Short mmCIF file of C-alpha atoms in Angstrom, two decimals:
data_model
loop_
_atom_site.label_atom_id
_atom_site.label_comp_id
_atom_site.label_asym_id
_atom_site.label_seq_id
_atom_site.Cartn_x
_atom_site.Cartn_y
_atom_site.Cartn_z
CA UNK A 1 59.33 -66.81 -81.74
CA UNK A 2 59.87 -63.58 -83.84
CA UNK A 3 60.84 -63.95 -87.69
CA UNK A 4 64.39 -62.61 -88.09
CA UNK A 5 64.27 -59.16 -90.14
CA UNK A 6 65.79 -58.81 -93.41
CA UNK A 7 65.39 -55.92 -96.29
CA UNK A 8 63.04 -56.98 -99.18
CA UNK A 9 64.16 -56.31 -102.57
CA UNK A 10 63.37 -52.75 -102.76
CA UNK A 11 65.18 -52.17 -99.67
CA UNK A 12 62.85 -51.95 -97.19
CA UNK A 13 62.76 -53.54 -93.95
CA UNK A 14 60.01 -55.94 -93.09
CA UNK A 15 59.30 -55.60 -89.29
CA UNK A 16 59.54 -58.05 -87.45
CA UNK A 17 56.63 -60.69 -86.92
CA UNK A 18 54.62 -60.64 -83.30
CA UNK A 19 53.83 -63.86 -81.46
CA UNK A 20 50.94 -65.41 -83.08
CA UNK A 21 51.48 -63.86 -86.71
CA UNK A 22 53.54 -66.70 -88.01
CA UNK A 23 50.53 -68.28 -90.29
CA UNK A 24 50.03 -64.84 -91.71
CA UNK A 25 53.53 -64.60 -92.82
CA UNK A 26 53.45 -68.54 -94.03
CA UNK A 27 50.46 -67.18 -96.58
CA UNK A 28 52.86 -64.00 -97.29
CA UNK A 29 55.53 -66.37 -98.24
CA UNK A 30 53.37 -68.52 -100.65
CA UNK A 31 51.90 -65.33 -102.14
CA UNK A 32 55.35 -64.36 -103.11
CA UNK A 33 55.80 -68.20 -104.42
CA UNK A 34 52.64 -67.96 -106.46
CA UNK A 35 53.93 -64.43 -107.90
CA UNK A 36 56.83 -65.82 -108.85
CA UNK A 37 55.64 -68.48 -110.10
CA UNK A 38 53.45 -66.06 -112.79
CA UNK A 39 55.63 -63.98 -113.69
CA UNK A 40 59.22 -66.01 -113.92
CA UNK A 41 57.56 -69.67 -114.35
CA UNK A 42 59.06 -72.59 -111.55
CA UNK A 43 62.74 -72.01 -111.79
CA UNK A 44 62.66 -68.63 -110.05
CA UNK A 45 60.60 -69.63 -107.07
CA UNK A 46 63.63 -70.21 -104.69
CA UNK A 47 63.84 -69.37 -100.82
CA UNK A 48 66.35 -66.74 -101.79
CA UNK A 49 63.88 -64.98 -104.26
CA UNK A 50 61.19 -65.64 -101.73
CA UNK A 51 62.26 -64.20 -98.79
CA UNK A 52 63.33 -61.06 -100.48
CA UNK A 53 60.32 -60.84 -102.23
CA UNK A 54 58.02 -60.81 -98.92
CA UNK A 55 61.12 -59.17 -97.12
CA UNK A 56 62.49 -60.84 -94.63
CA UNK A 57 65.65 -63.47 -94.06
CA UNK A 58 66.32 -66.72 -96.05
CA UNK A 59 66.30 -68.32 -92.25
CA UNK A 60 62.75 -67.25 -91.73
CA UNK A 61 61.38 -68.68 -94.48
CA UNK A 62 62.62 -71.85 -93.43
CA UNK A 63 60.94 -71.31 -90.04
CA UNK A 64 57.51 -72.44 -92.11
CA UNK A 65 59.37 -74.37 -95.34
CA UNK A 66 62.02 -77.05 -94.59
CA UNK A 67 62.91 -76.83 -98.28
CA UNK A 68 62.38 -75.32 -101.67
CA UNK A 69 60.31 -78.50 -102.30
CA UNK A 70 58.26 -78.15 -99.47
CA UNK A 71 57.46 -74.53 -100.46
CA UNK A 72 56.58 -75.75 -103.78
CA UNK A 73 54.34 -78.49 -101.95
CA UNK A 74 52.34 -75.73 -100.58
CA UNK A 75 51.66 -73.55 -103.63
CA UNK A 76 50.58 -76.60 -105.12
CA UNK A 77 48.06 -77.25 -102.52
CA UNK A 78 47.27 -73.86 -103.22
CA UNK A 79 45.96 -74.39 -106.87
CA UNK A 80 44.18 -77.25 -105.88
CA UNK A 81 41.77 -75.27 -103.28
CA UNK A 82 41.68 -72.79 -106.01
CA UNK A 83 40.17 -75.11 -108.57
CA UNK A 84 38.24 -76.92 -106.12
CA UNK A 85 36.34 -73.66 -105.68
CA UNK A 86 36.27 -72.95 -109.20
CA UNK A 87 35.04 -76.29 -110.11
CA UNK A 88 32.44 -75.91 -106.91
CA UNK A 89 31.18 -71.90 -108.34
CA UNK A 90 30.49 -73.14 -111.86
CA UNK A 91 28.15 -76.26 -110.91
CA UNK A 92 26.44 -74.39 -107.99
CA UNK A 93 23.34 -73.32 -110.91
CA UNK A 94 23.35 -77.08 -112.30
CA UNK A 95 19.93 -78.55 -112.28
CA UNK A 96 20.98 -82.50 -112.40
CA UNK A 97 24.09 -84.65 -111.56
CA UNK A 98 24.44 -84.74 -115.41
CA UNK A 99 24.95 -80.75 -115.73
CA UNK A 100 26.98 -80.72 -112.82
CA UNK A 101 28.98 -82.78 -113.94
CA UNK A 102 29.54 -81.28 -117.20
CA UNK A 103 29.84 -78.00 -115.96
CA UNK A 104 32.63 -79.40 -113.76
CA UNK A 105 34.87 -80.25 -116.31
CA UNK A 106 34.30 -76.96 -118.49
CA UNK A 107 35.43 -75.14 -115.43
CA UNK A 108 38.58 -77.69 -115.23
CA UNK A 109 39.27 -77.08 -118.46
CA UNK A 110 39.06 -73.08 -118.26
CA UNK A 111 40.96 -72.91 -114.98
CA UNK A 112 43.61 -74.99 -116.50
CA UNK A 113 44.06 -72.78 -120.00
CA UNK A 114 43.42 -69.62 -117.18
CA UNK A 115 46.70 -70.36 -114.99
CA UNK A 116 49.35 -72.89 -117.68
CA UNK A 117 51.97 -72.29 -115.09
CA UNK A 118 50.07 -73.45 -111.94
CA UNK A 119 48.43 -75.80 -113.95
CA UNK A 120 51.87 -77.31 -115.38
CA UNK A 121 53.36 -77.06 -111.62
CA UNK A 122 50.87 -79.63 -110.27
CA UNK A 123 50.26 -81.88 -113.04
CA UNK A 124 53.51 -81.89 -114.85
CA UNK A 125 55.86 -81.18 -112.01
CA UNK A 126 58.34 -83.45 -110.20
CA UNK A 127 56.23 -86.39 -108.68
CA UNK A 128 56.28 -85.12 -104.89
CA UNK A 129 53.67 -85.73 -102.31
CA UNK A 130 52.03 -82.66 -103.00
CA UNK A 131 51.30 -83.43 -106.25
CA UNK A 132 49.81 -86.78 -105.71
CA UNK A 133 47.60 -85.00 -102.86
CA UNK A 134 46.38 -82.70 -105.34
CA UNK A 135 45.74 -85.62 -107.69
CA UNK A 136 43.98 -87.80 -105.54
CA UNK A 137 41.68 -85.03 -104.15
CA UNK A 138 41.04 -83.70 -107.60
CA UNK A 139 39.86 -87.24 -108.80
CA UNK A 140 37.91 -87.79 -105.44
CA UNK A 141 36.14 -84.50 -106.52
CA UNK A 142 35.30 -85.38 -109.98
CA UNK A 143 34.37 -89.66 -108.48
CA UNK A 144 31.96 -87.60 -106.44
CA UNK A 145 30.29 -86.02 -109.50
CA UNK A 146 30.19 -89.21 -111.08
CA UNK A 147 29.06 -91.11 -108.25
CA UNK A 148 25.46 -88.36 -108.22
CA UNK A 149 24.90 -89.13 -111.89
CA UNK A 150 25.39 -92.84 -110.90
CA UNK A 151 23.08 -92.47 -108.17
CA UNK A 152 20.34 -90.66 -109.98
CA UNK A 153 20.76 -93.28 -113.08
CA UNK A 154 21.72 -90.92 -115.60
CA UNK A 155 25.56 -93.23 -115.48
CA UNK A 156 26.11 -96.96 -115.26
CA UNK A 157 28.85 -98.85 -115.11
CA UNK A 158 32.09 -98.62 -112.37
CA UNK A 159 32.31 -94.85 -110.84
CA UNK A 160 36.47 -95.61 -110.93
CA UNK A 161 36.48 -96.45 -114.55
CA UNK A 162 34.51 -93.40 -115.80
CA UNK A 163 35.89 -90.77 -113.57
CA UNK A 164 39.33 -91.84 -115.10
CA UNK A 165 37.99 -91.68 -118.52
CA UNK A 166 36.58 -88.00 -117.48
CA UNK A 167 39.79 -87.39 -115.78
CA UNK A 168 41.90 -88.38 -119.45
CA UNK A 169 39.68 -86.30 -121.17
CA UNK A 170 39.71 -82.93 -119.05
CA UNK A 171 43.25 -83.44 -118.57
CA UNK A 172 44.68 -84.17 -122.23
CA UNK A 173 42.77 -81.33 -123.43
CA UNK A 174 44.69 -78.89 -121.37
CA UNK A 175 48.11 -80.38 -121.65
CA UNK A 176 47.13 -80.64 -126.02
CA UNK A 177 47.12 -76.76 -125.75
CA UNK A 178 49.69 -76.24 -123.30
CA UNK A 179 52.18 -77.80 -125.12
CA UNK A 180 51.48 -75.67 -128.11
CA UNK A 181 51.87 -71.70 -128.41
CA UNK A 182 49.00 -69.56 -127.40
CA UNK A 183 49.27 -68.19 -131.39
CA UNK A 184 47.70 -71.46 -132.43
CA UNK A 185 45.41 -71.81 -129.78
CA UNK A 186 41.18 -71.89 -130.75
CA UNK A 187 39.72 -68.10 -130.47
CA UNK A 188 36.89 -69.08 -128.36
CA UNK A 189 38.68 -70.92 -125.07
CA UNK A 190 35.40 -70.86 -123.30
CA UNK A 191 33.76 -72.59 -126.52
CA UNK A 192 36.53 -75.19 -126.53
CA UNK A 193 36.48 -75.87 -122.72
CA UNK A 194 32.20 -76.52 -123.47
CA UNK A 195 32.94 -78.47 -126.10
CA UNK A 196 35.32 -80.89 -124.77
CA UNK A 197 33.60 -81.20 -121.27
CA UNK A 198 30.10 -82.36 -123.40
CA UNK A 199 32.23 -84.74 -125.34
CA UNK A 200 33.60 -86.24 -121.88
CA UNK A 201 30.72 -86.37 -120.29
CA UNK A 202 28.88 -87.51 -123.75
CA UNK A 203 31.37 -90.35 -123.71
CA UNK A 204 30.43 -91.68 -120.37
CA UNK A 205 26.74 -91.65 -120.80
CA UNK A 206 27.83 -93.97 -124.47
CA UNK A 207 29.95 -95.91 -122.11
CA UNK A 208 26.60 -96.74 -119.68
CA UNK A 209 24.20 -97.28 -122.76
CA UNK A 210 26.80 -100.08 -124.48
CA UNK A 211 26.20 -101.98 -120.98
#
């Protein structure tokens, strides 16, 4: 099936899509989402906005999104893989379960204070299935982490329990800045994401030595 052809915003016709090219318009689509997203925040990602953004018809975008809240799903699956990767980059170097660990949450930390808006879409948005997804695989990332350090006895104590703990920590010390203007944010981000990712992880490593 060929996407119907509409004008984009700047008046120029997108042509219409060959058999086969229908995931490369999907990622168009969410590209437009996630720009939209940046520069407007979540209200102006609509279908509307969307397909004239990419160019083409509001009927093609729902060829590949049912709904609004379906396209949102997807850029918030989006940000996950994103941070996954992130998270996955910054612990590549780490010597032990216990660095990697700790250099996981710095780079949670960053990549939160790095994108507020995508960062406030999944964990502060409305409580769809894409969010939860994102959660859950976010937590199974971090359990993983957890579970190494457990492993190698550098952590005792339930792998559940202390990956929540971690997850509290890494999570309330985004949302503490994000609710706050950037004016009165700390200087040195990078030394604050550090900081708070040694606390967390020097809080788990108390938590194994009071058992």
């Amino acid at each position: 099936m060929t996407e119907p052809e509409a004008p984009s915003a700047t008046g120029v016709r997108r042509r219409r899509a060959k058999r086969g090219e229908g995931a490369r318009l999907r990622e168009e689509l969410l590209a437009a989402a996630r720009q939209l997203l940046d520069e407007r925040g979540e209200s102006a990602v609509t279908v509307r906005a969307v397909a004239q953004r990419v160019g083409v018809s509001t009927p093609a975008v729902y060829l590949h999104f049912a709904s609004r809240t379906e396209l949102l799903h997807g850029v918030c699956r989006g940000v996950w893989d994103r941070l996954d990767a992130y998270m996955a980059e910054a612990a590549a170097a780490a010597e032990d379960p216990f660095e990697e660990l700790r250099r996981r949450c710095a780079a949670y930390i960053r990549f939160g204070l790095d994108h507020p808006l995508h960062y406030g879409l999944v964990a502060a948005g409305p409580a769809t299935e894409a969010t939860a997804q994102v959660a859950d695989a976010c937590f199974r990332e971090l359990h993983g982490a957890v579970r190494r350090c457990l492993d190698a006895s550098l952590l005792e104590g339930d792998g559940i329990a202390l990956t929540r703990a971690v997850c509290a920590c890494l999570h309330g010390a985004v949302s503490l800045l994000l609710l706050q203007s950037p004016a009165v944010w700390p200087r040195d981000l990078e030394r604050y994401a550090e900081d708070v990712a040694a606390v967390a992880c020097a809080g788990a490593r108390h938590h194994a030595d009071l058992h």
